[in-house]
Amino acid sequence: MSVSTGELHSNGQLRADKRKKIYAKLWRDRYLYLLILPGVLFFLVYRYIPMLGIVIAFQNFSPFLGFRGSEWVGLQHFRTIFADPEVVRVIWNTLYLSFLQIVFAFPAPIILALLLNELRSELYKRLIQTIVYMPHFLSWVIVVGIFVIFLRGDGLVNNFLQTVLGMEQSVGFLTNPDYFRPLIVLQVIWKEVGWGTIIFLAALAGVNPELYEAATVDGANRWRKMWHITLPAIRTVIVILFILRLGSVLDSGFEQIFLMLNSFNREIGEVLDTYVYYKGIQQTDYSFATAVGLFKSIVGLVLIVGANYLAKRFGQEGVY
């Protein structure tokens, strides 16, 4: 089929006009693009460009030989992840701790948001919000330091147990491995529960008050309103945050775990983040540490995609 010269000229003119509109729109919103430029540069420099270093996961990398001179070993480091009993133990510790955080720490902001939403006094509600937000702005060094001061052998908690309850010996909260995981979960809840309620309270603010009024006319009590109106209103937000949480199931928080580890609880407390630090930094096994990091990223990606697919199959909104 032949195309006339007039049609070619018309198509070319349309493309030119379209480009002019795009350029005009970019120039009109140039200040908005300048605002997002620092964020784009941050992710480009600190997230995407370093991904080129993934290649050392397939090498016996030596800083003296560089990327080109280091020996290629293929999937050897990935086989070590599943063949080494120590690595398997560390993966189990990570998964178990993440499971506890999902079961106990993830619902905590939801429960707190529901409770705050039921408060009638706005002044009291804002006061409680301010108090529970504050721990989020403390670093993990300060948070762990507070817990250590309270829970050490001569700390406030043990003094109370001995003085008031008459216990003869102090409780080794920081040295007994049985207390390690509960303390980690408790610290996460105390530090982040207030900050996590922001998203859920914002979602609750968009609920139509007429729904509650209609439920009151129908004779529904506060529990019925919460179950049939409030929870469905934030269900989409809960699903999206849960999907994102699954993506970091192998990230247990390096700084917190590193500060809480000691020779008594290392057997059950060491996770992938701290193990990578010891192998990659202290023992200079850069290739193995990179392989573990890549393994974590792949697992997180698979979990996010899988959870997003299941959410859409059940009629919920996903992250994409």
PDB file of C-alpha atoms in Angstrom, residues 28-224:
ATOM      1  CA  ARG A  28       5.856  24.970  32.341  1.00  0.00           C
ATOM      2  CA  ASP A  29       6.424  22.508  35.223  1.00  0.00           C
ATOM      3  CA  ARG A  30      10.197  22.980  35.338  1.00  0.00           C
ATOM      4  CA  TYR A  31      10.186  24.052  38.993  1.00  0.00           C
ATOM      5  CA  LEU A  32       8.273  20.945  40.023  1.00  0.00           C
ATOM      6  CA  TYR A  33      10.858  18.773  38.289  1.00  0.00           C
ATOM      7  CA  LEU A  34      13.613  20.682  40.058  1.00  0.00           C
ATOM      8  CA  LEU A  35      11.962  19.776  43.372  1.00  0.00           C
ATOM      9  CA  ILE A  36      12.107  16.054  42.629  1.00  0.00           C
ATOM     10  CA  LEU A  37      15.627  16.244  41.189  1.00  0.00           C
ATOM     11  CA  PRO A  38      17.408  15.674  44.567  1.00  0.00           C
ATOM     12  CA  GLY A  39      15.320  12.564  45.214  1.00  0.00           C
ATOM     13  CA  VAL A  40      16.011  11.224  41.726  1.00  0.00           C
ATOM     14  CA  LEU A  41      19.740  11.849  42.122  1.00  0.00           C
ATOM     15  CA  PHE A  42      19.726  10.153  45.539  1.00  0.00           C
ATOM     16  CA  PHE A  43      18.206   6.937  44.181  1.00  0.00           C
ATOM     17  CA  LEU A  44      20.384   7.081  41.078  1.00  0.00           C
ATOM     18  CA  VAL A  45      23.655   7.509  42.983  1.00  0.00           C
ATOM     19  CA  TYR A  46      22.947   5.359  46.051  1.00  0.00           C
ATOM     20  CA  ARG A  47      20.547   2.740  44.668  1.00  0.00           C
ATOM     21  CA  TYR A  48      20.930   2.119  40.949  1.00  0.00           C
ATOM     22  CA  ILE A  49      24.587   2.787  40.171  1.00  0.00           C
ATOM     23  CA  PRO A  50      25.798   0.531  43.055  1.00  0.00           C
ATOM     24  CA  MET A  51      23.771  -2.312  41.494  1.00  0.00           C
ATOM     25  CA  LEU A  52      26.647  -2.680  39.030  1.00  0.00           C
ATOM     26  CA  GLY A  53      28.619  -4.174  41.925  1.00  0.00           C
ATOM     27  CA  ILE A  54      26.312  -7.226  41.932  1.00  0.00           C
ATOM     28  CA  VAL A  55      28.794  -8.801  39.545  1.00  0.00           C
ATOM     29  CA  ILE A  56      31.147  -9.634  42.435  1.00  0.00           C
ATOM     30  CA  ALA A  57      28.563 -12.104  43.752  1.00  0.00           C
ATOM     31  CA  PHE A  58      29.706 -14.368  40.905  1.00  0.00           C
ATOM     32  CA  GLN A  59      33.430 -13.830  41.551  1.00  0.00           C
ATOM     33  CA  ASN A  60      36.064 -14.391  44.194  1.00  0.00           C
ATOM     34  CA  PHE A  61      36.446 -10.666  44.338  1.00  0.00           C
ATOM     35  CA  SER A  62      39.733  -9.115  45.326  1.00  0.00           C
ATOM     36  CA  PRO A  63      40.028  -5.329  45.704  1.00  0.00           C
ATOM     37  CA  PHE A  64      43.573  -5.542  44.349  1.00  0.00           C
ATOM     38  CA  LEU A  65      42.499  -7.333  41.160  1.00  0.00           C
ATOM     39  CA  GLY A  66      39.290  -5.411  40.582  1.00  0.00           C
ATOM     40  CA  PHE A  67      36.191  -6.520  38.716  1.00  0.00           C
ATOM     41  CA  ARG A  68      38.045  -7.631  35.604  1.00  0.00           C
ATOM     42  CA  GLY A  69      40.908  -9.454  37.263  1.00  0.00           C
ATOM     43  CA  SER A  70      38.946 -11.372  39.911  1.00  0.00           C
ATOM     44  CA  GLU A  71      38.228 -15.060  39.333  1.00  0.00           C
ATOM     45  CA  TRP A  72      34.749 -16.021  38.132  1.00  0.00           C
ATOM     46  CA  VAL A  73      33.113 -18.760  40.229  1.00  0.00           C
ATOM     47  CA  GLY A  74      29.542 -18.679  38.936  1.00  0.00           C
ATOM     48  CA  LEU A  75      26.920 -19.748  41.501  1.00  0.00           C
ATOM     49  CA  GLN A  76      29.397 -21.087  44.042  1.00  0.00           C
ATOM     50  CA  HIS A  77      28.524 -18.492  46.710  1.00  0.00           C
ATOM     51  CA  PHE A  78      24.805 -19.108  46.267  1.00  0.00           C
ATOM     52  CA  ARG A  79      25.326 -22.831  46.813  1.00  0.00           C
ATOM     53  CA  THR A  80      27.160 -21.983  50.024  1.00  0.00           C
ATOM     54  CA  ILE A  81      24.097 -20.139  51.301  1.00  0.00           C
ATOM     55  CA  PHE A  82      22.119 -23.378  51.424  1.00  0.00           C
ATOM     56  CA  ALA A  83      24.986 -25.807  52.043  1.00  0.00           C
ATOM     57  CA  ASP A  84      26.578 -24.129  55.057  1.00  0.00           C
ATOM     58  CA  PRO A  85      24.727 -25.109  58.302  1.00  0.00           C
ATOM     59  CA  GLU A  86      25.696 -21.783  59.837  1.00  0.00           C
ATOM     60  CA  VAL A  87      24.042 -19.844  57.024  1.00  0.00           C
ATOM     61  CA  VAL A  88      20.922 -22.021  57.254  1.00  0.00           C
ATOM     62  CA  ARG A  89      20.739 -21.260  60.993  1.00  0.00           C
ATOM     63  CA  VAL A  90      21.075 -17.530  60.327  1.00  0.00           C
ATOM     64  CA  ILE A  91      18.314 -17.663  57.672  1.00  0.00           C
ATOM     65  CA  TRP A  92      16.050 -19.491  60.134  1.00  0.00           C
ATOM     66  CA  ASN A  93      16.742 -16.864  62.818  1.00  0.00           C
ATOM     67  CA  THR A  94      15.889 -14.123  60.330  1.00  0.00           C
ATOM     68  CA  LEU A  95      12.649 -15.734  59.159  1.00  0.00           C
ATOM     69  CA  TYR A  96      11.517 -16.539  62.695  1.00  0.00           C
ATOM     70  CA  LEU A  97      12.159 -12.991  63.903  1.00  0.00           C
ATOM     71  CA  SER A  98      10.402 -11.518  60.856  1.00  0.00           C
ATOM     72  CA  PHE A  99       7.437 -13.823  61.478  1.00  0.00           C
ATOM     73  CA  LEU A 100       7.164 -12.583  65.067  1.00  0.00           C
ATOM     74  CA  GLN A 101       7.311  -8.974  63.907  1.00  0.00           C
ATOM     75  CA  ILE A 102       4.588  -9.578  61.305  1.00  0.00           C
ATOM     76  CA  VAL A 103       2.346 -11.299  63.857  1.00  0.00           C
ATOM     77  CA  PHE A 104       2.819  -8.816  66.707  1.00  0.00           C
ATOM     78  CA  ALA A 105       4.389  -5.577  65.407  1.00  0.00           C
ATOM     79  CA  PHE A 106       2.475  -5.217  62.127  1.00  0.00           C
ATOM     80  CA  PRO A 107      -1.060  -5.223  63.657  1.00  0.00           C
ATOM     81  CA  ALA A 108      -0.024  -2.919  66.524  1.00  0.00           C
ATOM     82  CA  PRO A 109      -0.401   0.378  64.552  1.00  0.00           C
ATOM     83  CA  ILE A 110      -3.755  -0.818  63.215  1.00  0.00           C
ATOM     84  CA  ILE A 111      -5.060  -1.544  66.717  1.00  0.00           C
ATOM     85  CA  LEU A 112      -3.731   1.769  68.046  1.00  0.00           C
ATOM     86  CA  ALA A 113      -5.289   3.691  65.139  1.00  0.00           C
ATOM     87  CA  LEU A 114      -8.651   2.045  65.792  1.00  0.00           C
ATOM     88  CA  LEU A 115      -8.438   2.926  69.480  1.00  0.00           C
ATOM     89  CA  LEU A 116      -7.456   6.534  68.769  1.00  0.00           C
ATOM     90  CA  ASN A 117     -10.281   6.818  66.268  1.00  0.00           C
ATOM     91  CA  GLU A 118     -12.766   5.925  69.002  1.00  0.00           C
ATOM     92  CA  LEU A 119     -11.652   8.733  71.324  1.00  0.00           C
ATOM     93  CA  ARG A 120     -14.220  11.508  71.631  1.00  0.00           C
ATOM     94  CA  SER A 121     -11.926  14.247  72.973  1.00  0.00           C
ATOM     95  CA  GLU A 122      -9.786  15.731  70.184  1.00  0.00           C
ATOM     96  CA  LEU A 123      -7.403  17.286  72.707  1.00  0.00           C
ATOM     97  CA  TYR A 124      -6.786  13.975  74.457  1.00  0.00           C
ATOM     98  CA  LYS A 125      -6.461  12.219  71.097  1.00  0.00           C
ATOM     99  CA  ARG A 126      -3.773  14.652  69.876  1.00  0.00           C
ATOM    100  CA  LEU A 127      -1.919  14.381  73.171  1.00  0.00           C
ATOM    101  CA  ILE A 128      -1.788  10.593  72.910  1.00  0.00           C
ATOM    102  CA  GLN A 129      -0.694  10.822  69.270  1.00  0.00           C
ATOM    103  CA  THR A 130       2.157  13.172  70.152  1.00  0.00           C
ATOM    104  CA  ILE A 131       3.383  10.898  72.936  1.00  0.00           C
ATOM    105  CA  VAL A 132       3.353   7.715  70.846  1.00  0.00           C
ATOM    106  CA  TYR A 133       5.009   9.463  67.861  1.00  0.00           C
ATOM    107  CA  MET A 134       8.052  10.583  69.839  1.00  0.00           C
ATOM    108  CA  PRO A 135       9.993   7.253  70.031  1.00  0.00           C
ATOM    109  CA  HIS A 136      10.139   7.109  66.220  1.00  0.00           C
ATOM    110  CA  PHE A 137      12.548  10.065  66.189  1.00  0.00           C
ATOM    111  CA  LEU A 138      14.986   8.324  68.525  1.00  0.00           C
ATOM    112  CA  SER A 139      17.862   6.394  66.965  1.00  0.00           C
ATOM    113  CA  TRP A 140      18.232   2.694  67.649  1.00  0.00           C
ATOM    114  CA  VAL A 141      21.339   3.476  69.689  1.00  0.00           C
ATOM    115  CA  ILE A 142      19.232   5.497  72.118  1.00  0.00           C
ATOM    116  CA  VAL A 143      16.368   2.981  72.141  1.00  0.00           C
ATOM    117  CA  VAL A 144      18.643   0.023  72.875  1.00  0.00           C
ATOM    118  CA  GLY A 145      20.513   2.119  75.436  1.00  0.00           C
ATOM    119  CA  ILE A 146      17.256   2.846  77.276  1.00  0.00           C
ATOM    120  CA  PHE A 147      16.340  -0.844  77.346  1.00  0.00           C
ATOM    121  CA  VAL A 148      19.823  -1.801  78.545  1.00  0.00           C
ATOM    122  CA  ILE A 149      19.669   0.721  81.388  1.00  0.00           C
ATOM    123  CA  PHE A 150      16.261  -0.554  82.508  1.00  0.00           C
ATOM    124  CA  LEU A 151      16.916  -4.291  82.064  1.00  0.00           C
ATOM    125  CA  ARG A 152      20.514  -4.809  83.155  1.00  0.00           C
ATOM    126  CA  GLY A 153      21.309  -6.654  86.383  1.00  0.00           C
ATOM    127  CA  ASP A 154      21.262  -3.529  88.537  1.00  0.00           C
ATOM    128  CA  GLY A 155      18.651  -1.743  86.437  1.00  0.00           C
ATOM    129  CA  LEU A 156      15.253  -0.400  87.400  1.00  0.00           C
ATOM    130  CA  VAL A 157      13.305  -3.539  86.469  1.00  0.00           C
ATOM    131  CA  ASN A 158      15.517  -5.910  88.447  1.00  0.00           C
ATOM    132  CA  ASN A 159      15.570  -3.523  91.398  1.00  0.00           C
ATOM    133  CA  PHE A 160      11.767  -3.534  91.363  1.00  0.00           C
ATOM    134  CA  LEU A 161      11.621  -7.332  91.156  1.00  0.00           C
ATOM    135  CA  GLN A 162      14.025  -7.732  94.047  1.00  0.00           C
ATOM    136  CA  THR A 163      12.727  -4.934  96.260  1.00  0.00           C
ATOM    137  CA  VAL A 164       8.976  -5.169  95.734  1.00  0.00           C
ATOM    138  CA  LEU A 165       8.439  -8.786  94.707  1.00  0.00           C
ATOM    139  CA  GLY A 166      11.219 -10.199  96.869  1.00  0.00           C
ATOM    140  CA  MET A 167      13.164 -12.037  94.168  1.00  0.00           C
ATOM    141  CA  GLU A 168      16.586 -13.130  95.388  1.00  0.00           C
ATOM    142  CA  GLN A 169      18.437 -13.041  92.072  1.00  0.00           C
ATOM    143  CA  SER A 170      18.269 -10.623  89.179  1.00  0.00           C
ATOM    144  CA  VAL A 171      16.786 -11.741  85.862  1.00  0.00           C
ATOM    145  CA  GLY A 172      19.216 -11.860  82.936  1.00  0.00           C
ATOM    146  CA  PHE A 173      17.022 -10.114  80.372  1.00  0.00           C
ATOM    147  CA  LEU A 174      20.033  -9.186  78.246  1.00  0.00           C
ATOM    148  CA  THR A 175      21.979 -12.434  78.603  1.00  0.00           C
ATOM    149  CA  ASN A 176      19.229 -15.067  78.549  1.00  0.00           C
ATOM    150  CA  PRO A 177      18.566 -16.085  74.904  1.00  0.00           C
ATOM    151  CA  ASP A 178      14.891 -16.717  75.719  1.00  0.00           C
ATOM    152  CA  TYR A 179      14.316 -12.984  76.172  1.00  0.00           C
ATOM    153  CA  PHE A 180      16.112 -11.858  73.000  1.00  0.00           C
ATOM    154  CA  ARG A 181      13.293 -12.194  70.476  1.00  0.00           C
ATOM    155  CA  PRO A 182      10.549 -10.786  72.751  1.00  0.00           C
ATOM    156  CA  LEU A 183      12.759  -7.781  73.502  1.00  0.00           C
ATOM    157  CA  ILE A 184      13.409  -7.164  69.794  1.00  0.00           C
ATOM    158  CA  VAL A 185       9.685  -7.247  68.986  1.00  0.00           C
ATOM    159  CA  LEU A 186       8.868  -5.076  71.998  1.00  0.00           C
ATOM    160  CA  GLN A 187      11.435  -2.476  70.927  1.00  0.00           C
ATOM    161  CA  VAL A 188      10.022  -2.364  67.388  1.00  0.00           C
ATOM    162  CA  ILE A 189       6.492  -1.919  68.692  1.00  0.00           C
ATOM    163  CA  TRP A 190       7.464   0.793  71.172  1.00  0.00           C
ATOM    164  CA  LYS A 191       9.495   2.742  68.619  1.00  0.00           C
ATOM    165  CA  GLU A 192       7.339   2.471  65.494  1.00  0.00           C
ATOM    166  CA  VAL A 193       3.739   1.843  66.576  1.00  0.00           C
ATOM    167  CA  GLY A 194       2.913   5.548  66.851  1.00  0.00           C
ATOM    168  CA  TRP A 195       4.466   6.476  63.526  1.00  0.00           C
ATOM    169  CA  GLY A 196       2.677   3.602  61.803  1.00  0.00           C
ATOM    170  CA  THR A 197      -0.726   4.919  62.866  1.00  0.00           C
ATOM    171  CA  ILE A 198      -0.345   8.031  60.689  1.00  0.00           C
ATOM    172  CA  ILE A 199      -1.293   6.232  57.477  1.00  0.00           C
ATOM    173  CA  PHE A 200      -4.223   4.409  59.056  1.00  0.00           C
ATOM    174  CA  LEU A 201      -5.588   7.541  60.751  1.00  0.00           C
ATOM    175  CA  ALA A 202      -5.340   9.371  57.420  1.00  0.00           C
ATOM    176  CA  ALA A 203      -7.366   6.572  55.808  1.00  0.00           C
ATOM    177  CA  LEU A 204      -9.929   6.704  58.630  1.00  0.00           C
ATOM    178  CA  ALA A 205     -10.300  10.457  58.179  1.00  0.00           C
ATOM    179  CA  GLY A 206     -11.800   9.804  54.751  1.00  0.00           C
ATOM    180  CA  VAL A 207     -14.636   7.608  56.030  1.00  0.00           C
ATOM    181  CA  ASN A 208     -18.056   9.138  55.396  1.00  0.00           C
ATOM    182  CA  PRO A 209     -19.605  10.080  58.798  1.00  0.00           C
ATOM    183  CA  GLU A 210     -23.036   9.277  57.370  1.00  0.00           C
ATOM    184  CA  LEU A 211     -22.118   5.601  57.443  1.00  0.00           C
ATOM    185  CA  TYR A 212     -21.717   5.751  61.216  1.00  0.00           C
ATOM    186  CA  GLU A 213     -24.947   7.697  61.563  1.00  0.00           C
ATOM    187  CA  ALA A 214     -26.833   5.128  59.501  1.00  0.00           C
ATOM    188  CA  ALA A 215     -25.321   2.310  61.569  1.00  0.00           C
ATOM    189  CA  THR A 216     -26.417   4.076  64.768  1.00  0.00           C
ATOM    190  CA  VAL A 217     -29.965   4.312  63.446  1.00  0.00           C
ATOM    191  CA  ASP A 218     -29.857   0.582  62.710  1.00  0.00           C
ATOM    192  CA  GLY A 219     -28.869  -0.087  66.318  1.00  0.00           C
ATOM    193  CA  ALA A 220     -25.214  -1.018  65.764  1.00  0.00           C
ATOM    194  CA  ASN A 221     -22.899  -0.645  68.744  1.00  0.00           C
ATOM    195  CA  ARG A 222     -19.315   0.653  68.555  1.00  0.00           C
ATOM    196  CA  TRP A 223     -17.846  -2.807  67.975  1.00  0.00           C
ATOM    197  CA  ARG A 224     -20.213  -3.422  65.063  1.00  0.00           C
TER     198      ARG A 224
END
